[in-house]
Amino acid sequence: MKAMPSAARSPEPAAGRRRRRLEQLQTENVDLNRQEHEAGRIILASTPQTVRLQIHAPCNAGCVFCSQGDGFESFRLDDWLARFDSSMTPVLQRAATLTFSGSGEVLGLSEAPALLGYLNGRFPHVEKRIATNASYLTHEKCDLIVNSASRYTLQLSLHAPDQSTHELMMRYWSFERVMKNIKQLMEMRQGTDQVRVHFKFVMTTLNADKLPDFVRLAKELGADRVLATYFFICEAAQKYLSLYFKQDLANRAIDEARSVAQEVGMEISLPQKFGEGPAPARTPARCNEPWHQVVVDPEGRILPCDLIGSFKESLADKSFAEIWNGPAYRAIRRSLRAGGGCLGTCQRHNATSINDWEAHVDHRHKCDGQIVQEHHRALRRP
């Protein structure tokens, strides 16, 4: 007579089975996407690893380096669900990362809790990256992020280690509230590895010398990483903020920040210094973004990259598959595969571009005449 097991094995909950299936689809898609990029494929069987959703929202800050301007309608979850949920959900489920960008403060939306609930329910396995100035990072929203068994990376846009510089850079007066919210978040996320926190620092002539102290603050508050980037000039009037004209200041800040990061044990991402060639590992081979990612705005317009100029494709006119492997995407992949296109002046994928003025200028949504005019104005050194 066979002995009965001491305890019957409990069946796996339906939510667990669903998550495992989604994770398998995600892994297979990401692996295939990586292989297709390495092979230089023009038509892809995979879907993008990263989906960037441009969500516009009201903003309580007035950052000196803001590039977005006004006139955007705030994101509405019900509009997104009605227009694009059915077509984009299969793409989002297979992505590794879902990044939120756009104009304004996403967590300041009145329906931010509903949005977080939607993301937690549909895409718990996908890393969700949210940029926020932390002023709306309330206990309710922290709870939806930290206690959801969902994956998040919060990029806290601070740009300063002290109140006076924070107010100078962001032109609003919430430093004490921001620090309180960050400390609350760090306390609530203890015991989970599902939530990472990055501190963002946009380097300008106004704050570059504060970068080493910013690294120390990030360590003190428990951040996982510091992300430092150069400022992109969006209008000629902003040229005085660009470190292109203060290269010694930029290089000194980068060296000191790297030294402090090593001293305190902080992971840090720094831009290339001026006047230096890149290490061999950073020499560009090919931009991966038209293979690895897609940008979608609230109206369904599609972009391969947030820095690219005109790209007239929209989910309002075509299916995602028709756009992803359509003529426009094929053309840009073919151009980049041949070493052309926008790679020459791209800071993200071509470190050699850092000494080129064009790499510090964002030309989105501008006509050729305006670009030329602003180019000549800006090259008149301050």
mmCIF file of N, CA and C in Angstrom, residues 212-258:
data_model
loop_
_atom_site.group_PDB
_atom_site.id
_atom_site.type_symbol
_atom_site.label_atom_id
_atom_site.label_comp_id
_atom_site.label_asym_id
_atom_site.label_seq_id
_atom_site.Cartn_x
_atom_site.Cartn_y
_atom_site.Cartn_z
ATOM 1 N N PRO A 212 29.063 67.196 -6.518
ATOM 2 C CA PRO A 212 29.667 66.340 -5.478
ATOM 3 C C PRO A 212 28.822 66.275 -4.202
ATOM 4 N N ASP A 213 28.282 67.414 -3.762
ATOM 5 C CA ASP A 213 27.431 67.409 -2.569
ATOM 6 C C ASP A 213 26.120 66.661 -2.829
ATOM 7 N N PHE A 214 25.648 66.701 -4.057
ATOM 8 C CA PHE A 214 24.437 65.969 -4.420
ATOM 9 C C PHE A 214 24.663 64.458 -4.267
ATOM 10 N N VAL A 215 25.853 63.991 -4.629
ATOM 11 C CA VAL A 215 26.184 62.575 -4.462
ATOM 12 C C VAL A 215 26.163 62.205 -2.981
ATOM 13 N N ARG A 216 26.703 63.075 -2.160
ATOM 14 C CA ARG A 216 26.690 62.815 -0.711
ATOM 15 C C ARG A 216 25.259 62.763 -0.175
ATOM 16 N N LEU A 217 24.407 63.680 -0.632
ATOM 17 C CA LEU A 217 23.012 63.675 -0.192
ATOM 18 C C LEU A 217 22.310 62.392 -0.616
ATOM 19 N N ALA A 218 22.556 61.959 -1.842
ATOM 20 C CA ALA A 218 21.934 60.729 -2.335
ATOM 21 C C ALA A 218 22.325 59.540 -1.470
ATOM 22 N N LYS A 219 23.582 59.478 -1.087
ATOM 23 C CA LYS A 219 24.039 58.397 -0.212
ATOM 24 C C LYS A 219 23.370 58.493 1.152
ATOM 25 N N GLU A 220 23.300 59.686 1.693
ATOM 26 C CA GLU A 220 22.708 59.897 3.017
ATOM 27 C C GLU A 220 21.243 59.477 3.051
ATOM 28 N N LEU A 221 20.504 59.743 1.962
ATOM 29 C CA LEU A 221 19.076 59.440 1.922
ATOM 30 C C LEU A 221 18.785 58.011 1.461
ATOM 31 N N GLY A 222 19.803 57.297 0.987
ATOM 32 C CA GLY A 222 19.606 55.889 0.631
ATOM 33 C C GLY A 222 19.266 55.629 -0.815
ATOM 34 N N ALA A 223 19.633 56.530 -1.727
ATOM 35 C CA ALA A 223 19.371 56.310 -3.145
ATOM 36 C C ALA A 223 20.199 55.138 -3.666
ATOM 37 N N ASP A 224 19.717 54.532 -4.735
ATOM 38 C CA ASP A 224 20.448 53.432 -5.363
ATOM 39 C C ASP A 224 21.449 53.930 -6.395
ATOM 40 N N ARG A 225 21.168 55.090 -6.979
ATOM 41 C CA ARG A 225 22.034 55.563 -8.062
ATOM 42 C C ARG A 225 21.838 57.054 -8.264
ATOM 43 N N VAL A 226 22.892 57.725 -8.735
ATOM 44 C CA VAL A 226 22.822 59.119 -9.168
ATOM 45 C C VAL A 226 22.982 59.152 -10.683
ATOM 46 N N LEU A 227 22.092 59.870 -11.335
ATOM 47 C CA LEU A 227 22.146 60.050 -12.788
ATOM 48 C C LEU A 227 22.426 61.518 -13.084
ATOM 49 N N ALA A 228 23.564 61.802 -13.677
ATOM 50 C CA ALA A 228 23.911 63.178 -14.045
ATOM 51 C C ALA A 228 23.984 63.277 -15.567
ATOM 52 N N THR A 229 23.353 64.298 -16.115
ATOM 53 C CA THR A 229 23.352 64.501 -17.563
ATOM 54 C C THR A 229 23.572 65.979 -17.857
ATOM 55 N N TYR A 230 24.027 66.263 -19.075
ATOM 56 C CA TYR A 230 24.116 67.649 -19.505
ATOM 57 C C TYR A 230 22.725 68.175 -19.874
ATOM 58 N N PHE A 231 22.579 69.475 -19.771
ATOM 59 C CA PHE A 231 21.357 70.167 -20.164
ATOM 60 C C PHE A 231 21.305 70.320 -21.679
ATOM 61 N N PHE A 232 20.133 70.080 -22.276
ATOM 62 C CA PHE A 232 19.919 70.317 -23.704
ATOM 63 C C PHE A 232 19.281 71.693 -23.893
ATOM 64 N N ILE A 233 19.857 72.510 -24.762
ATOM 65 C CA ILE A 233 19.307 73.825 -25.077
ATOM 66 C C ILE A 233 18.102 73.646 -25.993
ATOM 67 N N CYS A 234 16.962 74.168 -25.566
ATOM 68 C CA CYS A 234 15.741 74.079 -26.363
ATOM 69 C C CYS A 234 15.385 75.409 -27.015
ATOM 70 N N GLU A 235 15.827 76.496 -26.416
ATOM 71 C CA GLU A 235 15.604 77.827 -26.959
ATOM 72 C C GLU A 235 16.899 78.619 -26.824
ATOM 73 N N ALA A 236 17.121 79.560 -27.745
ATOM 74 C CA ALA A 236 18.374 80.303 -27.745
ATOM 75 C C ALA A 236 18.607 81.019 -26.425
ATOM 76 N N ALA A 237 17.537 81.459 -25.760
ATOM 77 C CA ALA A 237 17.672 82.184 -24.498
ATOM 78 C C ALA A 237 18.264 81.314 -23.393
ATOM 79 N N GLN A 238 18.218 80.008 -23.567
ATOM 80 C CA GLN A 238 18.727 79.102 -22.537
ATOM 81 C C GLN A 238 20.225 78.817 -22.681
ATOM 82 N N LYS A 239 20.879 79.415 -23.652
ATOM 83 C CA LYS A 239 22.276 79.062 -23.896
ATOM 84 C C LYS A 239 23.167 79.331 -22.684
ATOM 85 N N TYR A 240 22.790 80.289 -21.845
ATOM 86 C CA TYR A 240 23.616 80.631 -20.693
ATOM 87 C C TYR A 240 23.645 79.512 -19.652
ATOM 88 N N LEU A 241 22.751 78.560 -19.790
ATOM 89 C CA LEU A 241 22.734 77.423 -18.876
ATOM 90 C C LEU A 241 23.640 76.288 -19.344
ATOM 91 N N SER A 242 24.075 76.334 -20.574
ATOM 92 C CA SER A 242 24.804 75.207 -21.149
ATOM 93 C C SER A 242 26.263 75.178 -20.717
ATOM 94 N N LEU A 243 26.704 74.024 -20.278
ATOM 95 C CA LEU A 243 28.104 73.850 -19.892
ATOM 96 C C LEU A 243 29.028 73.739 -21.097
ATOM 97 N N TYR A 244 28.482 73.770 -22.285
ATOM 98 C CA TYR A 244 29.323 73.868 -23.472
ATOM 99 C C TYR A 244 30.210 75.102 -23.390
ATOM 100 N N PHE A 245 29.714 76.147 -22.728
ATOM 101 C CA PHE A 245 30.463 77.390 -22.585
ATOM 102 C C PHE A 245 31.243 77.462 -21.267
ATOM 103 N N LYS A 246 31.125 76.423 -20.437
ATOM 104 C CA LYS A 246 31.838 76.362 -19.164
ATOM 105 C C LYS A 246 32.437 74.958 -19.004
ATOM 106 N N GLN A 247 33.260 74.582 -19.943
ATOM 107 C CA GLN A 247 33.724 73.200 -20.002
ATOM 108 C C GLN A 247 34.649 72.839 -18.843
ATOM 109 N N ASP A 248 35.462 73.775 -18.394
ATOM 110 C CA ASP A 248 36.337 73.498 -17.239
ATOM 111 C C ASP A 248 35.506 73.215 -15.988
ATOM 112 N N LEU A 249 34.439 73.989 -15.800
ATOM 113 C CA LEU A 249 33.536 73.773 -14.666
ATOM 114 C C LEU A 249 32.909 72.385 -14.738
ATOM 115 N N ALA A 250 32.465 71.997 -15.921
ATOM 116 C CA ALA A 250 31.844 70.674 -16.091
ATOM 117 C C ALA A 250 32.830 69.563 -15.778
ATOM 118 N N ASN A 251 34.025 69.657 -16.322
ATOM 119 C CA ASN A 251 35.022 68.605 -16.113
ATOM 120 C C ASN A 251 35.415 68.477 -14.642
ATOM 121 N N ARG A 252 35.574 69.621 -13.996
ATOM 122 C CA ARG A 252 35.945 69.589 -12.577
ATOM 123 C C ARG A 252 34.829 68.950 -11.736
ATOM 124 N N ALA A 253 33.572 69.307 -12.037
ATOM 125 C CA ALA A 253 32.439 68.741 -11.292
ATOM 126 C C ALA A 253 32.343 67.238 -11.498
ATOM 127 N N ILE A 254 32.585 66.778 -12.704
ATOM 128 C CA ILE A 254 32.518 65.348 -13.009
ATOM 129 C C ILE A 254 33.611 64.595 -12.262
ATOM 130 N N ASP A 255 34.838 65.131 -12.287
ATOM 131 C CA ASP A 255 35.941 64.472 -11.571
ATOM 132 C C ASP A 255 35.659 64.394 -10.073
ATOM 133 N N GLU A 256 35.182 65.495 -9.495
ATOM 134 C CA GLU A 256 34.925 65.519 -8.051
ATOM 135 C C GLU A 256 33.760 64.598 -7.690
ATOM 136 N N ALA A 257 32.734 64.574 -8.512
ATOM 137 C CA ALA A 257 31.582 63.710 -8.232
ATOM 138 C C ALA A 257 31.975 62.238 -8.306
ATOM 139 N N ARG A 258 32.800 61.901 -9.277
ATOM 140 C CA ARG A 258 33.256 60.514 -9.387
ATOM 141 C C ARG A 258 34.078 60.114 -8.160
#
